[in-house]
CSV table of C-alpha atoms in Angstrom, one decimal:
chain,number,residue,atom,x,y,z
A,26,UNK,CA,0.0,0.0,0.0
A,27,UNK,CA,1.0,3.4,-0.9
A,28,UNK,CA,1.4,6.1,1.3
A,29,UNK,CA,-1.2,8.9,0.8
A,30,UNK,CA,-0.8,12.4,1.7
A,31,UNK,CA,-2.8,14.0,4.0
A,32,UNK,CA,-3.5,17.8,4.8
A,33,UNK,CA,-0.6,20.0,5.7
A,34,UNK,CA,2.1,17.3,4.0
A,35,UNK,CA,4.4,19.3,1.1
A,36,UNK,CA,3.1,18.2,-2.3
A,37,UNK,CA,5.6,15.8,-4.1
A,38,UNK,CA,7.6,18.2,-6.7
A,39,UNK,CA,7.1,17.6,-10.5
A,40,UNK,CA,7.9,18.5,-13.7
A,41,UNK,CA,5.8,16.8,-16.4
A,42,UNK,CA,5.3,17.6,-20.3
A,43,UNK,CA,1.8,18.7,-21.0
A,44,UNK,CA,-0.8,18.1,-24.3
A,45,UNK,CA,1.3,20.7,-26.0
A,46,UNK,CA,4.8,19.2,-25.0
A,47,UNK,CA,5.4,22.4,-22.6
A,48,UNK,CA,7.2,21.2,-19.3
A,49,UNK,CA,4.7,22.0,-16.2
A,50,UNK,CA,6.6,22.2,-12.8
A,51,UNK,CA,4.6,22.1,-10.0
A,52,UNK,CA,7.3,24.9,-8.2
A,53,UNK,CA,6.7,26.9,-11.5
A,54,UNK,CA,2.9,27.7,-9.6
A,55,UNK,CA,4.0,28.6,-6.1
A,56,UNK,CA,1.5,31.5,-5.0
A,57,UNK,CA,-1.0,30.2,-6.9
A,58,UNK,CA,-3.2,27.5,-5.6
A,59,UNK,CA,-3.3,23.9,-7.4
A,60,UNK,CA,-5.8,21.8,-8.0
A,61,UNK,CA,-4.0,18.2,-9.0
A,62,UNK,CA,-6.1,15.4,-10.1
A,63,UNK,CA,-5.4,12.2,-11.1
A,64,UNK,CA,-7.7,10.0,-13.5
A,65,UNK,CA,-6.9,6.4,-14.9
A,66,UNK,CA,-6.9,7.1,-19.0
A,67,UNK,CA,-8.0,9.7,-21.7
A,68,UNK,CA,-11.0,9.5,-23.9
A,69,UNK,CA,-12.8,7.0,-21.4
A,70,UNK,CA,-16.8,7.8,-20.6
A,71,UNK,CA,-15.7,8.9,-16.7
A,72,UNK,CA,-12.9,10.3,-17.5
A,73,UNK,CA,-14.0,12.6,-20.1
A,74,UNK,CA,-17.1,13.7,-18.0
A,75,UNK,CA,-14.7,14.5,-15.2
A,76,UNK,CA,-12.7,16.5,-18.1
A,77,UNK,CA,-15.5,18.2,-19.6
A,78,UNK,CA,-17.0,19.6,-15.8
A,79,UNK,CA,-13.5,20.8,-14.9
A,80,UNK,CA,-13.3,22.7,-18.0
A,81,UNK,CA,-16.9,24.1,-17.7
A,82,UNK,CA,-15.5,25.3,-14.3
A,83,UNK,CA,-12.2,26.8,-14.7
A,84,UNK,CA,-13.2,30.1,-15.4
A,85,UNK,CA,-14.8,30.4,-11.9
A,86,UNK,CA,-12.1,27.8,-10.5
A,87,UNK,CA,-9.5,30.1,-12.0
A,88,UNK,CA,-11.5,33.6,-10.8
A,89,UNK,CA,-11.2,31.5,-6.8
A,90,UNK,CA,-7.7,31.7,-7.6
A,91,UNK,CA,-7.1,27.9,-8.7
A,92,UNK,CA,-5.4,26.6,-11.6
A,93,UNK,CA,-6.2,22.8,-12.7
A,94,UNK,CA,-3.9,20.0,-13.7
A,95,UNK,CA,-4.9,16.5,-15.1
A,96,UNK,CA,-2.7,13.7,-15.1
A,97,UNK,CA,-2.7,10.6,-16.2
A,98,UNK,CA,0.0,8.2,-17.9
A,99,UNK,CA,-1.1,8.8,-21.4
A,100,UNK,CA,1.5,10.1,-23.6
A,101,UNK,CA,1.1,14.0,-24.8
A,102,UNK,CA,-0.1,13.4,-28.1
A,103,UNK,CA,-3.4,11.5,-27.0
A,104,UNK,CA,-4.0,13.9,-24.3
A,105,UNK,CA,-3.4,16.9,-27.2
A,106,UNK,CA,-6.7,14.6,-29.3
A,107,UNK,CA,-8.2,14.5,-26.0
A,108,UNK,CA,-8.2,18.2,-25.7
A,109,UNK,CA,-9.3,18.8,-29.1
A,110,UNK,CA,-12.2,16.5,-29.5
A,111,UNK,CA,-13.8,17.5,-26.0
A,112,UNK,CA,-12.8,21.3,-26.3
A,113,UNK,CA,-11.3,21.2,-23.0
A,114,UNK,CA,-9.4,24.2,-21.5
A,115,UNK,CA,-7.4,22.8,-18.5
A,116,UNK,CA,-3.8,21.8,-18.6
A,117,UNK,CA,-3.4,17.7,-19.2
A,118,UNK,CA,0.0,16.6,-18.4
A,119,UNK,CA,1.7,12.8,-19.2
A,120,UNK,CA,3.0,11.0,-16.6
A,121,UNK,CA,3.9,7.8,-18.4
A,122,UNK,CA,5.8,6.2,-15.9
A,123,UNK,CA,3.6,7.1,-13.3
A,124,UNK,CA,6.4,8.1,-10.7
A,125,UNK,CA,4.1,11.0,-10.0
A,126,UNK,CA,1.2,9.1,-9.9
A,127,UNK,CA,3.2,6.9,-7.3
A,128,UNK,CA,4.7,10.1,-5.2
A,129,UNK,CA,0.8,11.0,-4.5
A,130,UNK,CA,-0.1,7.8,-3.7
A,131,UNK,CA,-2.8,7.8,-6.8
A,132,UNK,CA,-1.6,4.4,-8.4
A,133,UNK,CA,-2.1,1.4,-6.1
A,134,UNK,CA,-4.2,-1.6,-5.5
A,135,UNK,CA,-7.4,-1.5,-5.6
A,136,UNK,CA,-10.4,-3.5,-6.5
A,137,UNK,CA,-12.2,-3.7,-10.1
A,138,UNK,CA,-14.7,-6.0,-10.4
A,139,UNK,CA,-14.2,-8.0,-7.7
A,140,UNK,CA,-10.3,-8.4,-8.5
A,141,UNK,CA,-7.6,-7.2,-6.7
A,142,UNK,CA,-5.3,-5.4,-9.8
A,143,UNK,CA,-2.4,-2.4,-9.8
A,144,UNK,CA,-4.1,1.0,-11.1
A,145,UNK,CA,-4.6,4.3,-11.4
A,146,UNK,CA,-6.6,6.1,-8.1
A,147,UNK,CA,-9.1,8.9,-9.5
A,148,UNK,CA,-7.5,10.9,-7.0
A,149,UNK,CA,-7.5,15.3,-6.4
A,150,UNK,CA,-5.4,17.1,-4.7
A,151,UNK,CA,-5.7,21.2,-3.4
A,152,UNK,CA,-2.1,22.7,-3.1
A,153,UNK,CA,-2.2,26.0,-1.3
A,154,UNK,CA,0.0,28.8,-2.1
A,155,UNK,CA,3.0,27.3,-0.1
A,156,UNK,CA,3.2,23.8,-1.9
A,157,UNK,CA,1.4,22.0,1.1
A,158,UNK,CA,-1.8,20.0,0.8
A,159,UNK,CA,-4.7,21.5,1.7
A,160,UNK,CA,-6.9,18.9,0.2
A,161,UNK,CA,-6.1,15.4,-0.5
A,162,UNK,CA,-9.2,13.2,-1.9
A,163,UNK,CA,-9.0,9.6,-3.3
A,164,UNK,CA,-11.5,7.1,-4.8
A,165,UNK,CA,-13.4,9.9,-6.2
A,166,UNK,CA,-16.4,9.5,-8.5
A,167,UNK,CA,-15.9,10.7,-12.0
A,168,UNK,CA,-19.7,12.3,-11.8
A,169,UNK,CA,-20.1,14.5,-9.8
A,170,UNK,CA,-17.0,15.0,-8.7
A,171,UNK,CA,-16.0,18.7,-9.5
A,172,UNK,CA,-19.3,20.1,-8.0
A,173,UNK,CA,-18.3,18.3,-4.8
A,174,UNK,CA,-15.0,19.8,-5.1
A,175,UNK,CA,-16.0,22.8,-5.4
A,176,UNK,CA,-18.3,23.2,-2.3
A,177,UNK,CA,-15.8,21.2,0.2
A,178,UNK,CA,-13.6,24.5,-1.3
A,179,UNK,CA,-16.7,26.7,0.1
A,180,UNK,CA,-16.9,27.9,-3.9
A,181,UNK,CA,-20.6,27.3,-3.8
């Protein structure tokens, strides 16, 4: 079992190409806050709904004074087709060999189906200002989840 972070741990450092093959540090957004979430593949039903309601929120996300990451271990160019065929405005950032993933403790065991298998945790994360979790949420629903994010942040 992975650790997982908990409010008031520093948030693992990382530098990770995005959809457009920009490098995205994590220390590069210091004074800003973060919101970090992890989701198991691009262009799947969940995933895209998660996508598509973080996009439909950034504006007011980003008016709170939060930028938005998405990672997952797809390579840049099919997050890039993600992006375009679901109009999404957030950063999406490739974290192939989900060392990132691992540092958050978003990849792990967990049960599909019945099974016990390695995987991606659909996982977010609230970085304040300082680098230090303010957030840290795991198992989260794909539906759902951004309006539920968005009033534990006291946004609505």
């Amino acid at each position: 079992m992975t650790d997982r972070l908990t409010a008031g741990d520093t948030a693992p450092d990382f530098s990770l190409a995005s959809d457009t093959e920009e490098q995205v540090s994590l220390a590069d957004l210091r004074g800003k806050k973060v919101i970090v979430y992890f989701y198991p593949a691009a262009m799947t039903p969940g995933c895209t709904k998660q996508a598509c309601d973080f996009s439909e929120s950034l504006d007011s996300l980003r008016g709170a004074g939060y930028e938005v990451l998405g990672v997952s271990k797809d390579k840049p160019a099919k997050l890039a087709k993600f992006r375009e065929r679901d109009a999404l405005t957030l950063t999406l950032l490739s974290d192939e060999d989900l060392a990132v993933h691992q540092a958050y403790g978003a990849y792990d065991t967990k049960k599909l189906y019945g099974k016990e298998v390695e995987g991606v945790i659909r996982s977010t994360f609230v970085i304040d200002e300082e680098g230090k979790v303010e957030l840290a949420q795991y198992n989260v629903k794909a539906t759902g989840h951004v309006a539920k994010l968005r009033r534990d942040l006291g946004l609505d």
